[in-house]
Coordinates of C-alpha atoms in Angstrom, one line a residue:
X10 CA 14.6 86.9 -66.0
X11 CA 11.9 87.1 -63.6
X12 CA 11.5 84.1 -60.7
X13 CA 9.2 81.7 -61.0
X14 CA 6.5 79.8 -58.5
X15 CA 6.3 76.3 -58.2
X16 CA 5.0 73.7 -55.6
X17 CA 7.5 71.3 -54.0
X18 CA 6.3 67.8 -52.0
X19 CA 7.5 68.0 -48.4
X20 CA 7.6 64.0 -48.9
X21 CA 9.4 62.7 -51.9
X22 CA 10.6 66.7 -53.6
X23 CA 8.1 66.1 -56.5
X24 CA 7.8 69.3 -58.3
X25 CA 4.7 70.8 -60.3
X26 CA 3.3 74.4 -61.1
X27 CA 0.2 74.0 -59.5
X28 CA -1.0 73.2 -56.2
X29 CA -2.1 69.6 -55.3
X30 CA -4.0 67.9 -53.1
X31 CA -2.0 64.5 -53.4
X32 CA 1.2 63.8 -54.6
X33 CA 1.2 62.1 -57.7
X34 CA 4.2 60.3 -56.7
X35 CA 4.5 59.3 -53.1
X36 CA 0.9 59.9 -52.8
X37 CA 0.9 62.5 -49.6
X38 CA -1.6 64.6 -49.1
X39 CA -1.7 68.5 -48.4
X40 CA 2.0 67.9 -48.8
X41 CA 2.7 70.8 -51.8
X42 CA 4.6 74.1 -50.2
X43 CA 5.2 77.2 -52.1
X44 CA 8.5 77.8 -53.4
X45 CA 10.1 80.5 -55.8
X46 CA 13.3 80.0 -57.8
X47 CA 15.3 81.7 -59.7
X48 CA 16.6 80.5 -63.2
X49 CA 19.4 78.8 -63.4
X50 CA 21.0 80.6 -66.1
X51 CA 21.0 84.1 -63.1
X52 CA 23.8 82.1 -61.4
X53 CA 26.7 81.6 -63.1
X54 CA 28.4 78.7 -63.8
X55 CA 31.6 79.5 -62.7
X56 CA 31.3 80.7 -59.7
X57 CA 33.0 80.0 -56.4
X58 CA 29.9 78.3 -54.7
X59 CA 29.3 76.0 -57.7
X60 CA 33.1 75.3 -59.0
X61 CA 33.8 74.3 -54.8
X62 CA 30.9 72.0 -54.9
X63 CA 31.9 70.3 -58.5
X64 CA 35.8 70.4 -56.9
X65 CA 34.8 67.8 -54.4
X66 CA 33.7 65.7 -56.6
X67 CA 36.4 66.3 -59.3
X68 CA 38.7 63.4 -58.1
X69 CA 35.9 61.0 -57.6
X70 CA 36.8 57.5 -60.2
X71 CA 35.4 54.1 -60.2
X72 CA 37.6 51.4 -58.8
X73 CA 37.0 47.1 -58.4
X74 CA 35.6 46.1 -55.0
X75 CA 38.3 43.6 -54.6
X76 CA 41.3 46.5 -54.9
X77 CA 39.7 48.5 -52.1
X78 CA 41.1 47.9 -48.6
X79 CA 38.5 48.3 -45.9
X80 CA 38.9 50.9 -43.6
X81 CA 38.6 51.0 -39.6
X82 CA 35.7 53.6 -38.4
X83 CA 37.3 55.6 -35.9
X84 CA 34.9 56.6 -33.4
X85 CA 34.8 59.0 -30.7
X86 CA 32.8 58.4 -27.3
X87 CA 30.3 61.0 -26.4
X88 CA 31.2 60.7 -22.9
X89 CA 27.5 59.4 -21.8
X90 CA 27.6 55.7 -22.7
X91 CA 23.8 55.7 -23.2
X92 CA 24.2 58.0 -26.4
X93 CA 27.5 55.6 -27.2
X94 CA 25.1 52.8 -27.3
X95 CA 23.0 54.4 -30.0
X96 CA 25.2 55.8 -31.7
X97 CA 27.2 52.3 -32.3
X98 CA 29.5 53.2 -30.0
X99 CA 30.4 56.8 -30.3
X100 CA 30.6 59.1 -33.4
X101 CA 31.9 58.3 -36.7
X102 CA 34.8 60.6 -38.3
X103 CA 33.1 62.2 -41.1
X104 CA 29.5 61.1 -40.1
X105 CA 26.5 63.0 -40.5
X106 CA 23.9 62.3 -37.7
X107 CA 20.4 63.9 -37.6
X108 CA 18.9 64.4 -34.1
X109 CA 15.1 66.0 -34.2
X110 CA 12.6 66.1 -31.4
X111 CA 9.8 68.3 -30.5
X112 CA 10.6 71.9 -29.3
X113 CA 11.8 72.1 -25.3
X114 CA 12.4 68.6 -24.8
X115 CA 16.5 68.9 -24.6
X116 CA 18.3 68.9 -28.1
X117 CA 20.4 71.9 -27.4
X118 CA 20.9 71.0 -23.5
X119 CA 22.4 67.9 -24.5
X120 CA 23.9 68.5 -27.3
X121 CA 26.2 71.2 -25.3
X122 CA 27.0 68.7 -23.2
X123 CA 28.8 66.5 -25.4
X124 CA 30.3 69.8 -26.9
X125 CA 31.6 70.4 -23.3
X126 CA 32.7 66.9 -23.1
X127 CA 34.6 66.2 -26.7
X128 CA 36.2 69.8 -26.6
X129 CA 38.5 68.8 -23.8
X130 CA 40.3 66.3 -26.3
X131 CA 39.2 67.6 -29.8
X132 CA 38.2 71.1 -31.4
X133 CA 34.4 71.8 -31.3
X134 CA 32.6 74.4 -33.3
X135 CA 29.0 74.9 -32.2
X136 CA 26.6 77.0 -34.7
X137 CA 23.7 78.4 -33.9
X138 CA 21.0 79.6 -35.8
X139 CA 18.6 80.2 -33.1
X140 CA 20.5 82.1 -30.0
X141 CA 22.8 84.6 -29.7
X142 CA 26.0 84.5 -28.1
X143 CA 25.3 86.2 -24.8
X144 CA 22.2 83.1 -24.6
X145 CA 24.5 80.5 -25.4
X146 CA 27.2 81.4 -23.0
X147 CA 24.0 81.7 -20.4
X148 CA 22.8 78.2 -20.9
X149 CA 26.5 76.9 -20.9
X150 CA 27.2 78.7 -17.4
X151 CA 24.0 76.5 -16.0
X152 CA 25.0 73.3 -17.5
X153 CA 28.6 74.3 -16.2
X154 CA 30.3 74.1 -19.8
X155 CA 33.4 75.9 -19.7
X156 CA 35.5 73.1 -22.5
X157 CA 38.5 75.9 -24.2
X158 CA 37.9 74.1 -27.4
X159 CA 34.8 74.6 -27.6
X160 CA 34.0 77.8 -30.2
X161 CA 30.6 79.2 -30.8
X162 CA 29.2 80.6 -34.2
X163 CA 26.0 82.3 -34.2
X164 CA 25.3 82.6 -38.3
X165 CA 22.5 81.0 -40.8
X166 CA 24.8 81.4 -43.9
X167 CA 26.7 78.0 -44.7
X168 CA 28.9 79.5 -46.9
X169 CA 30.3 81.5 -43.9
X170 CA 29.7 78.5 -41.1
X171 CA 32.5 76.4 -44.6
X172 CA 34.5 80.1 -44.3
X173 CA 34.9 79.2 -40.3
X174 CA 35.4 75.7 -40.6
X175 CA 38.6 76.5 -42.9
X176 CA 39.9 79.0 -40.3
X177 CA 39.1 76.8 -37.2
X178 CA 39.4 73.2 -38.6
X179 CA 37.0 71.7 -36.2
X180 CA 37.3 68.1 -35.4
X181 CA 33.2 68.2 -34.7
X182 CA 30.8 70.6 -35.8
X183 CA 27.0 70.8 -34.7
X184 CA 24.2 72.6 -36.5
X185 CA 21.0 73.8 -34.4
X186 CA 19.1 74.1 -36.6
X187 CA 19.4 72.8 -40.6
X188 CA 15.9 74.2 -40.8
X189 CA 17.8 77.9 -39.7
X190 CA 20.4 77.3 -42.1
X191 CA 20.2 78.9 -46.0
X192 CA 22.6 78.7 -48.8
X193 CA 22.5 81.5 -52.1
X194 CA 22.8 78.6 -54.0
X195 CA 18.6 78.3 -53.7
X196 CA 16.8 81.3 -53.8
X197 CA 14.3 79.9 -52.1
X198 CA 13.1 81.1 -48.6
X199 CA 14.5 80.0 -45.5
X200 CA 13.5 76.8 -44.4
X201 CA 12.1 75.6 -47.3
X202 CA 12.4 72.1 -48.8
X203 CA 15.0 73.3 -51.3
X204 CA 17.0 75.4 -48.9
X205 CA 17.0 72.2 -46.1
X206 CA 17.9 69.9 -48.8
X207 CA 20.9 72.2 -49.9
X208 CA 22.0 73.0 -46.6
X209 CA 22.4 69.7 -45.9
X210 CA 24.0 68.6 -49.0
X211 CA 26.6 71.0 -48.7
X212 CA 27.6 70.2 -44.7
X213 CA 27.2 66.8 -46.0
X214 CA 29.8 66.9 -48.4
X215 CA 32.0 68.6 -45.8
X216 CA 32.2 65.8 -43.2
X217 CA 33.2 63.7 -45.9
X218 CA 36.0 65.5 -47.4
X219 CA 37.5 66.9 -44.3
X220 CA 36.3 64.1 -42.0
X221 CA 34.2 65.9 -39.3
X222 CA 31.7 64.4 -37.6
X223 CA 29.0 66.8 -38.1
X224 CA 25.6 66.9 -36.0
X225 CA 22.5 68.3 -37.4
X226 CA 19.5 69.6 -35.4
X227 CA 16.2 68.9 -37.0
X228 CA 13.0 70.0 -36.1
X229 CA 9.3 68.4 -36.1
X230 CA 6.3 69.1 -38.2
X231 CA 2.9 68.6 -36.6
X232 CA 2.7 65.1 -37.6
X233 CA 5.6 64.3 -35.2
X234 CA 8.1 63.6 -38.7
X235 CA 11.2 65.6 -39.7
X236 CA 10.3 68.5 -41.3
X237 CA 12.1 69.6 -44.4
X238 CA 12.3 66.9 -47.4
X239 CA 12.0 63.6 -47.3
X240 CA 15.1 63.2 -48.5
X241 CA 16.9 64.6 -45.7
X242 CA 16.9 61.5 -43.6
X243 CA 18.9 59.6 -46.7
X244 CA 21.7 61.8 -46.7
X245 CA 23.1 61.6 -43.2
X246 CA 24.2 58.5 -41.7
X247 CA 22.1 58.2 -38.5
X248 CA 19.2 59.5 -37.2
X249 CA 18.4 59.7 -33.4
X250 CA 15.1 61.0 -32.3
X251 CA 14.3 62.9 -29.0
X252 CA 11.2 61.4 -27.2
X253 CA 9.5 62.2 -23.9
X254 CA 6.8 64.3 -22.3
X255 CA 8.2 68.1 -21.6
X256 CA 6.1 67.8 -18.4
X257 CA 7.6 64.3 -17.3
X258 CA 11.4 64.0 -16.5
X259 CA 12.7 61.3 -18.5
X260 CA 13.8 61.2 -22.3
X261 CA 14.5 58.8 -24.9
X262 CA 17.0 59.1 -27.9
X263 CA 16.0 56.6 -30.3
X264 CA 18.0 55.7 -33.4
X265 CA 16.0 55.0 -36.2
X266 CA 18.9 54.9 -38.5
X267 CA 22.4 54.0 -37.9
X268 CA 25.2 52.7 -40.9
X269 CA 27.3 52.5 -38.1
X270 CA 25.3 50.2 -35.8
X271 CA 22.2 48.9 -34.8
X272 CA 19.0 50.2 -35.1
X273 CA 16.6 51.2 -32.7
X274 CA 18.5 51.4 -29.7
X275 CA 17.1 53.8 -27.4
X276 CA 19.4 55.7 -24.3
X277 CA 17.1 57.0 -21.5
X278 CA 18.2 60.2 -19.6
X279 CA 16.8 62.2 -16.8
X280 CA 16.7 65.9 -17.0
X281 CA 17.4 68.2 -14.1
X282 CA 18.3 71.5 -13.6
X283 CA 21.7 71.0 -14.3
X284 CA 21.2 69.5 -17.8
X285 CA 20.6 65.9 -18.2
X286 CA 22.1 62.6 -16.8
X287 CA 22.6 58.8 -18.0
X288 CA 19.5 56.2 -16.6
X289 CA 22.1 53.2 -16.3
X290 CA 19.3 50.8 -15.1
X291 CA 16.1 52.2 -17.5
X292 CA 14.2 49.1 -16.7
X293 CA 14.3 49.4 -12.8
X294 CA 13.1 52.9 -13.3
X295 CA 9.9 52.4 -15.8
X296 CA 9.0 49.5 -13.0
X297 CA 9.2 51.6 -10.0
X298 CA 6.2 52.9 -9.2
X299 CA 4.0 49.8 -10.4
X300 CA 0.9 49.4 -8.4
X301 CA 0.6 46.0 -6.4
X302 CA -2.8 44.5 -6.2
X303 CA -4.6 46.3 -9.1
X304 CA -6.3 44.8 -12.1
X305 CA -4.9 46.0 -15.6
X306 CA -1.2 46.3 -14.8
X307 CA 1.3 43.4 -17.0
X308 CA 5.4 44.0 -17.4
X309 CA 7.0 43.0 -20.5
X310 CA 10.4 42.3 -22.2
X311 CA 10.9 44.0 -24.7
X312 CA 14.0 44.8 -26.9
X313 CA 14.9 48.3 -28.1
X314 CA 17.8 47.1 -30.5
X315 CA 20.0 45.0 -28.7
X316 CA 19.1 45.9 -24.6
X317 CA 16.5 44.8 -22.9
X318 CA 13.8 46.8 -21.3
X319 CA 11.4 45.7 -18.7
X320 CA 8.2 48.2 -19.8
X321 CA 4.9 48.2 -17.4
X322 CA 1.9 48.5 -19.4
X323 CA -1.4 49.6 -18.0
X324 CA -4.7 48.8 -19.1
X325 CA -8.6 50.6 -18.2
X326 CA -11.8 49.3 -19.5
X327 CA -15.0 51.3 -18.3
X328 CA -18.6 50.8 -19.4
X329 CA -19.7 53.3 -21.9
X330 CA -22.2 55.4 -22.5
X331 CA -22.4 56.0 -25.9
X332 CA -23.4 53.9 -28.9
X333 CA -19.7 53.3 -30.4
X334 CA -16.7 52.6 -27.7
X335 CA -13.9 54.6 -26.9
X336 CA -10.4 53.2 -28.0
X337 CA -7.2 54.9 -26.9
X338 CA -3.6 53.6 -26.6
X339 CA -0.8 55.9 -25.6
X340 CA 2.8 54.4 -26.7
X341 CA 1.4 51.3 -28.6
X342 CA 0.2 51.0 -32.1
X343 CA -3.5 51.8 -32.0
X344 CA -4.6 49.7 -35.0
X345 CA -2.6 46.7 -32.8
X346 CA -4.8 47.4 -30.2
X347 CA -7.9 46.5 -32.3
X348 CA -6.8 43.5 -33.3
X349 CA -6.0 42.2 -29.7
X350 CA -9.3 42.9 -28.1
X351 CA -10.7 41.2 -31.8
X352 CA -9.0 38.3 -31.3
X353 CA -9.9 38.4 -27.3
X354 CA -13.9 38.6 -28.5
X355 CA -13.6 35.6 -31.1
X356 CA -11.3 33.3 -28.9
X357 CA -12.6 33.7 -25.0
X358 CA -16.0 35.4 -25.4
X359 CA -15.3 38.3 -23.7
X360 CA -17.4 41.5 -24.6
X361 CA -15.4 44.5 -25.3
X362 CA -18.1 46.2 -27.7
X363 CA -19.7 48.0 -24.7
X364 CA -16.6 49.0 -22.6
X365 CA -14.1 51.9 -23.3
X366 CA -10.7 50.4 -23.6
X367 CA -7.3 52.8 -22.5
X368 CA -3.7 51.4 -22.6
X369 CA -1.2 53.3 -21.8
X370 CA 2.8 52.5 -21.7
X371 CA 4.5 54.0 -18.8
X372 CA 7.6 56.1 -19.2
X373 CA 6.8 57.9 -22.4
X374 CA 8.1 54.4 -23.6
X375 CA 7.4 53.6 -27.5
X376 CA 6.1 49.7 -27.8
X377 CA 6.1 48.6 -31.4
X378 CA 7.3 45.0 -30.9
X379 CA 4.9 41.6 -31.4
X380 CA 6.7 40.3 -28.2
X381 CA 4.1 43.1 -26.5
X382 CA 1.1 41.2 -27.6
X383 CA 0.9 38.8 -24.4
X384 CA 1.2 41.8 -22.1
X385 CA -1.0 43.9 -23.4
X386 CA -3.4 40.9 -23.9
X387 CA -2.9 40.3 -20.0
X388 CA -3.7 43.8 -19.3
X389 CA -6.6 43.9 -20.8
X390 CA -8.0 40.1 -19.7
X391 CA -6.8 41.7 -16.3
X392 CA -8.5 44.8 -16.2
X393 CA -11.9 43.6 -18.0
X394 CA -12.6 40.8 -15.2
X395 CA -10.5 43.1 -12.5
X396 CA -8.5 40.6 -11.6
X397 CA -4.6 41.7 -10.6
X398 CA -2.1 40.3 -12.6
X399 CA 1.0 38.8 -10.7
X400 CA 3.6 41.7 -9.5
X401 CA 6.5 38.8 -9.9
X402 CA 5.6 37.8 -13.5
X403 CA 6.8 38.9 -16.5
X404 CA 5.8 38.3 -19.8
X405 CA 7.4 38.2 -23.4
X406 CA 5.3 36.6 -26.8
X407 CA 3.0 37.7 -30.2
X408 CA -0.2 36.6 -30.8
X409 CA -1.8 35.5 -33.7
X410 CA -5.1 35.7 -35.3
X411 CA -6.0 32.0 -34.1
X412 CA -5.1 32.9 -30.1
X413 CA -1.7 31.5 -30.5
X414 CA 1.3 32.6 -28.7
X415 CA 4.2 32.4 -31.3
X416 CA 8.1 32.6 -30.7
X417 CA 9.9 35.1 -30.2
X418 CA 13.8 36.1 -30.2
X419 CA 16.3 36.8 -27.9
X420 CA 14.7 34.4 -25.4
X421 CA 17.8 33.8 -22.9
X422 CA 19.1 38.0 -22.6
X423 CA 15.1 38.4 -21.8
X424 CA 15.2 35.9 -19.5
X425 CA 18.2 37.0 -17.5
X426 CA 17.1 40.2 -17.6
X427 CA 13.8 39.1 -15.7
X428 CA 15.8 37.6 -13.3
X429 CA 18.2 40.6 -12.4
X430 CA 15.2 42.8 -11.8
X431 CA 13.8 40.2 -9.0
X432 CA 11.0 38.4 -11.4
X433 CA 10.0 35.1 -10.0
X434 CA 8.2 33.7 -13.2
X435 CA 8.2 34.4 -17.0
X436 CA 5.4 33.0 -19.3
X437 CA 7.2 32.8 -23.0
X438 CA 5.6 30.9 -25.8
X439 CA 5.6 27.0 -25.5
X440 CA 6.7 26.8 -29.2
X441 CA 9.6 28.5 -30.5
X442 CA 12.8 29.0 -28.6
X443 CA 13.5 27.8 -25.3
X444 CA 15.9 29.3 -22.9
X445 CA 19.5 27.6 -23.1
X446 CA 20.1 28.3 -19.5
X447 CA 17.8 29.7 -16.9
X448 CA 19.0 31.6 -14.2
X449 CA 18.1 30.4 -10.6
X450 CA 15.3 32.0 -8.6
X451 CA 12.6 32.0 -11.9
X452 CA 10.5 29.7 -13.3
X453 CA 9.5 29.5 -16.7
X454 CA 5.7 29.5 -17.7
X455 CA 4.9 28.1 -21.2
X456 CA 1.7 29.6 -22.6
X457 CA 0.5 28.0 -25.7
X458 CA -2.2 30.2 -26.4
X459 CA -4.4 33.0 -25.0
X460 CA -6.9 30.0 -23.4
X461 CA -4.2 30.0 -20.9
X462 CA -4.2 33.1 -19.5
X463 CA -7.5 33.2 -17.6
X464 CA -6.5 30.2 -16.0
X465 CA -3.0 31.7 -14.7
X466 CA -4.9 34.8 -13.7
X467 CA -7.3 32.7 -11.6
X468 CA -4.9 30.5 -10.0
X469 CA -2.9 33.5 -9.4
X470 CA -5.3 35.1 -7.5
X471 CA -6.4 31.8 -5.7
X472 CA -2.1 31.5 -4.7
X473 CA -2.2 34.3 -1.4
X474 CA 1.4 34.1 -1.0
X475 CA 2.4 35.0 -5.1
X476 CA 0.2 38.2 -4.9

């Protein structure tokens, strides 16, 4: 029987014979790739690859809650406590974790280096669908990997990478990359949505029988998402993204899923030429260079899961020369944006319709929490009347529609971490939570509503010996 042509959505695997414009489904558009198949009846039923894939399933029955004992997750730490952190504190026997990030920015460096690192206690295999041997053993001689545990596969065939996990027994296995990988079970082409959803199923199904912690490489479509299905992100357990500027030297791994721990926790790392290295104090190091004395520049804290970050956010407003404004914001939500210099027009009359308006988070830092309203308000009230904000205060609360500054958790852990960094004063919203206990050498700065900063900004400047 001849193969047949149909047209898969990248976003929720709808399938239909024709090309589309939108999903009917999930509603994406330009989402539909080309895919050919085979029948099913040109693969038999009983062959190996299918009767191994209905065997792990064969023993599966249904069983009372109340009759199952809970079991202990045994973890295994990374050896760089910053990935520990958000990975819930290390990996998971028999855990699937997906880590995708744009191409150059460090997935293979690092994930050699926890290779190097678990192989001197446990039995690594490391597959690559992208380098040969001689490269890998190239790029481990630089990052001085030299683990004896620590075997390398270069192969795209998962039947074969199964074959070597039977022979070797691995204890972790790491795939760079599932978009590389292709099973005969599709007949699809390499890389397609089919192909990365098989792929996947079938290492999936792997770490759970034999209990490896596997660790998929994923790359990035030219939206920034995962590419491959949309599915992919709901098989595995965690998923980790790899931020950062390729030109800049820091990078963040962000976990945007976790059924082992929390979620968005972020570790920051440095790279250098000999691979990359823990930031144990990220907030002193996004602060470091802040300018003293110049209008537009606020601090925050934020939380990225359950740490505390202090984040510098800067602010630019020019006077335009065209009819419509310019509006850009680099690491913070963009339609956020709008509504804080809205609510700044409606509630203290300032004119923001004939300036350009740039904000920009420093660090390659991603902002997407309320408690970042104040500061970025602050910013701008700051760099719209050039008027330096305070270099010892720090700032933490969301605004509203009406000007007011609303509560916000986690008060006392962002209060204490002001203090560590050498803050002087914090302005947290008057209503909500108060701190339980605050540390000595800050004051606390109630703010009920955005009326209220002009005046601190003024005094501020008025107060020599605080600037």
């Amino acid at each position: 029987m001849k193969s047949k042509t149909i047209y898969v959505c990248s976003k929720c695997d709808y399938q239909y014979p024709k090309l589309l414009g939108r999903c009917p489904q999930c509603g994406a558009y330009g989402s539909f790739v080309e895919e050919t198949f085979e029948p099913e009846s040109e693969i038999s039923a009983d062959s190996p690859k299918k009767s191994r894939r209905r065997a792990a399933l064969s023993d599966a029955r249904a069983v009372k809650i109340n009759d199952t004992e809970a079991e202990e997750c045994a973890r295994v730490g990374t050896g760089y406590p910053e990935l520990d952190r958000v990975l819930g504190g290390g990996l998971v026997s028999g855990s699937v974790v997906l880590l995708s990030g744009e191409p150059g920015i460090g997935k293979s460096t690092i994930l050699l280096q926890i290779c190097d690192v678990l192989a001197k206690s446990l039995r690594v295999l490391y597959v690559s669908g992208e380098e040969s041997a001689g490269q890998l053993r190239l790029r481990a001689s630089r990052l001085s990997v030299n683990a004896d545990e620590l075997y390398i596969y270069t192969g795209t065939d998962v039947d074969k990478i199964i074959s070597e996990c039977d022979k070797i027994k691995p204890d972790v296995l790491v795939a760079d990359s599932v978009q590389t990988l292709y099973s005969e079970l599709s007949s699809s082409t390499q890389g397609s949505v089919s192909q990365v959803r098989e792929c996947a199923q079938q290492l999936s199904s792997l770490a759970k029988a034999r209990g490896i912690s596997v660790i998929l490489v994923g790359h990035v479509n030219k939206e920034g998402g995962i590419a491959g299905p949309k599915v992919l992100e709901h098989m595995v357990d965690a998923v980790l993204y790899f931020e950062g500027e390729r030109h800049q030297n820091f990078r963040i791994i962000r976990a945007v899923k976790n059924r082992y721990g929390a979620t968005n926790e972020i570790g920051v790392f440095e790279m250098t030429d000999s691979g990359l290295i823990e930031v144990e104090n990220p907030s002193a190091m996004l602060i470091s260079g802040r300018p003293r004395g110049v209008s537009g520049s606020s601090t925050v804290c934020c939380m990225e899961g359950t740490r505390p970050i202090i984040a510098e956010i800067q602010a630019l407003t020019v006077k335009t020369v065209f009819p419509s404004p310019k509006r850009t914001a680099d690491g913070f939500d963009y339609g956020r944006l709008y509504l804080l210099i809205a609510v700044l027009e409606k509630r203290l009359s300032m004119k923001f319709y004939d300036l350009d308006v740039y904000l920009n988070v420093i660090g390659g830092l991603r902002l997407d929490e309320p408690a970042c309203d104040l500061a970025v308000a602050l910013a701008l009230i700051s760099a719209a009347k050039d008027v330096p904000v305070p270099p010892d205060l720090v700032v933490a609360g969301e605004i509203g529609l009406a000007g007011e500054v609303r509560g916000v958790s986690n008060i006392d852990i962002r209060v204490r971490e002001a203090a560590r960094l050498g803050f002087s004063r914090m302005a947290i919203p008057r209503r909500g939570a108060t701190p339980k206990e605050i540390p000595d050498g800050i004051e606390i700065v109630p703010v009920r509503s955005v009326y209220e900063l002009i005046p601190l900004l003024e005094k501020a400047s008025q107060d020599k010996s605080k600037i």
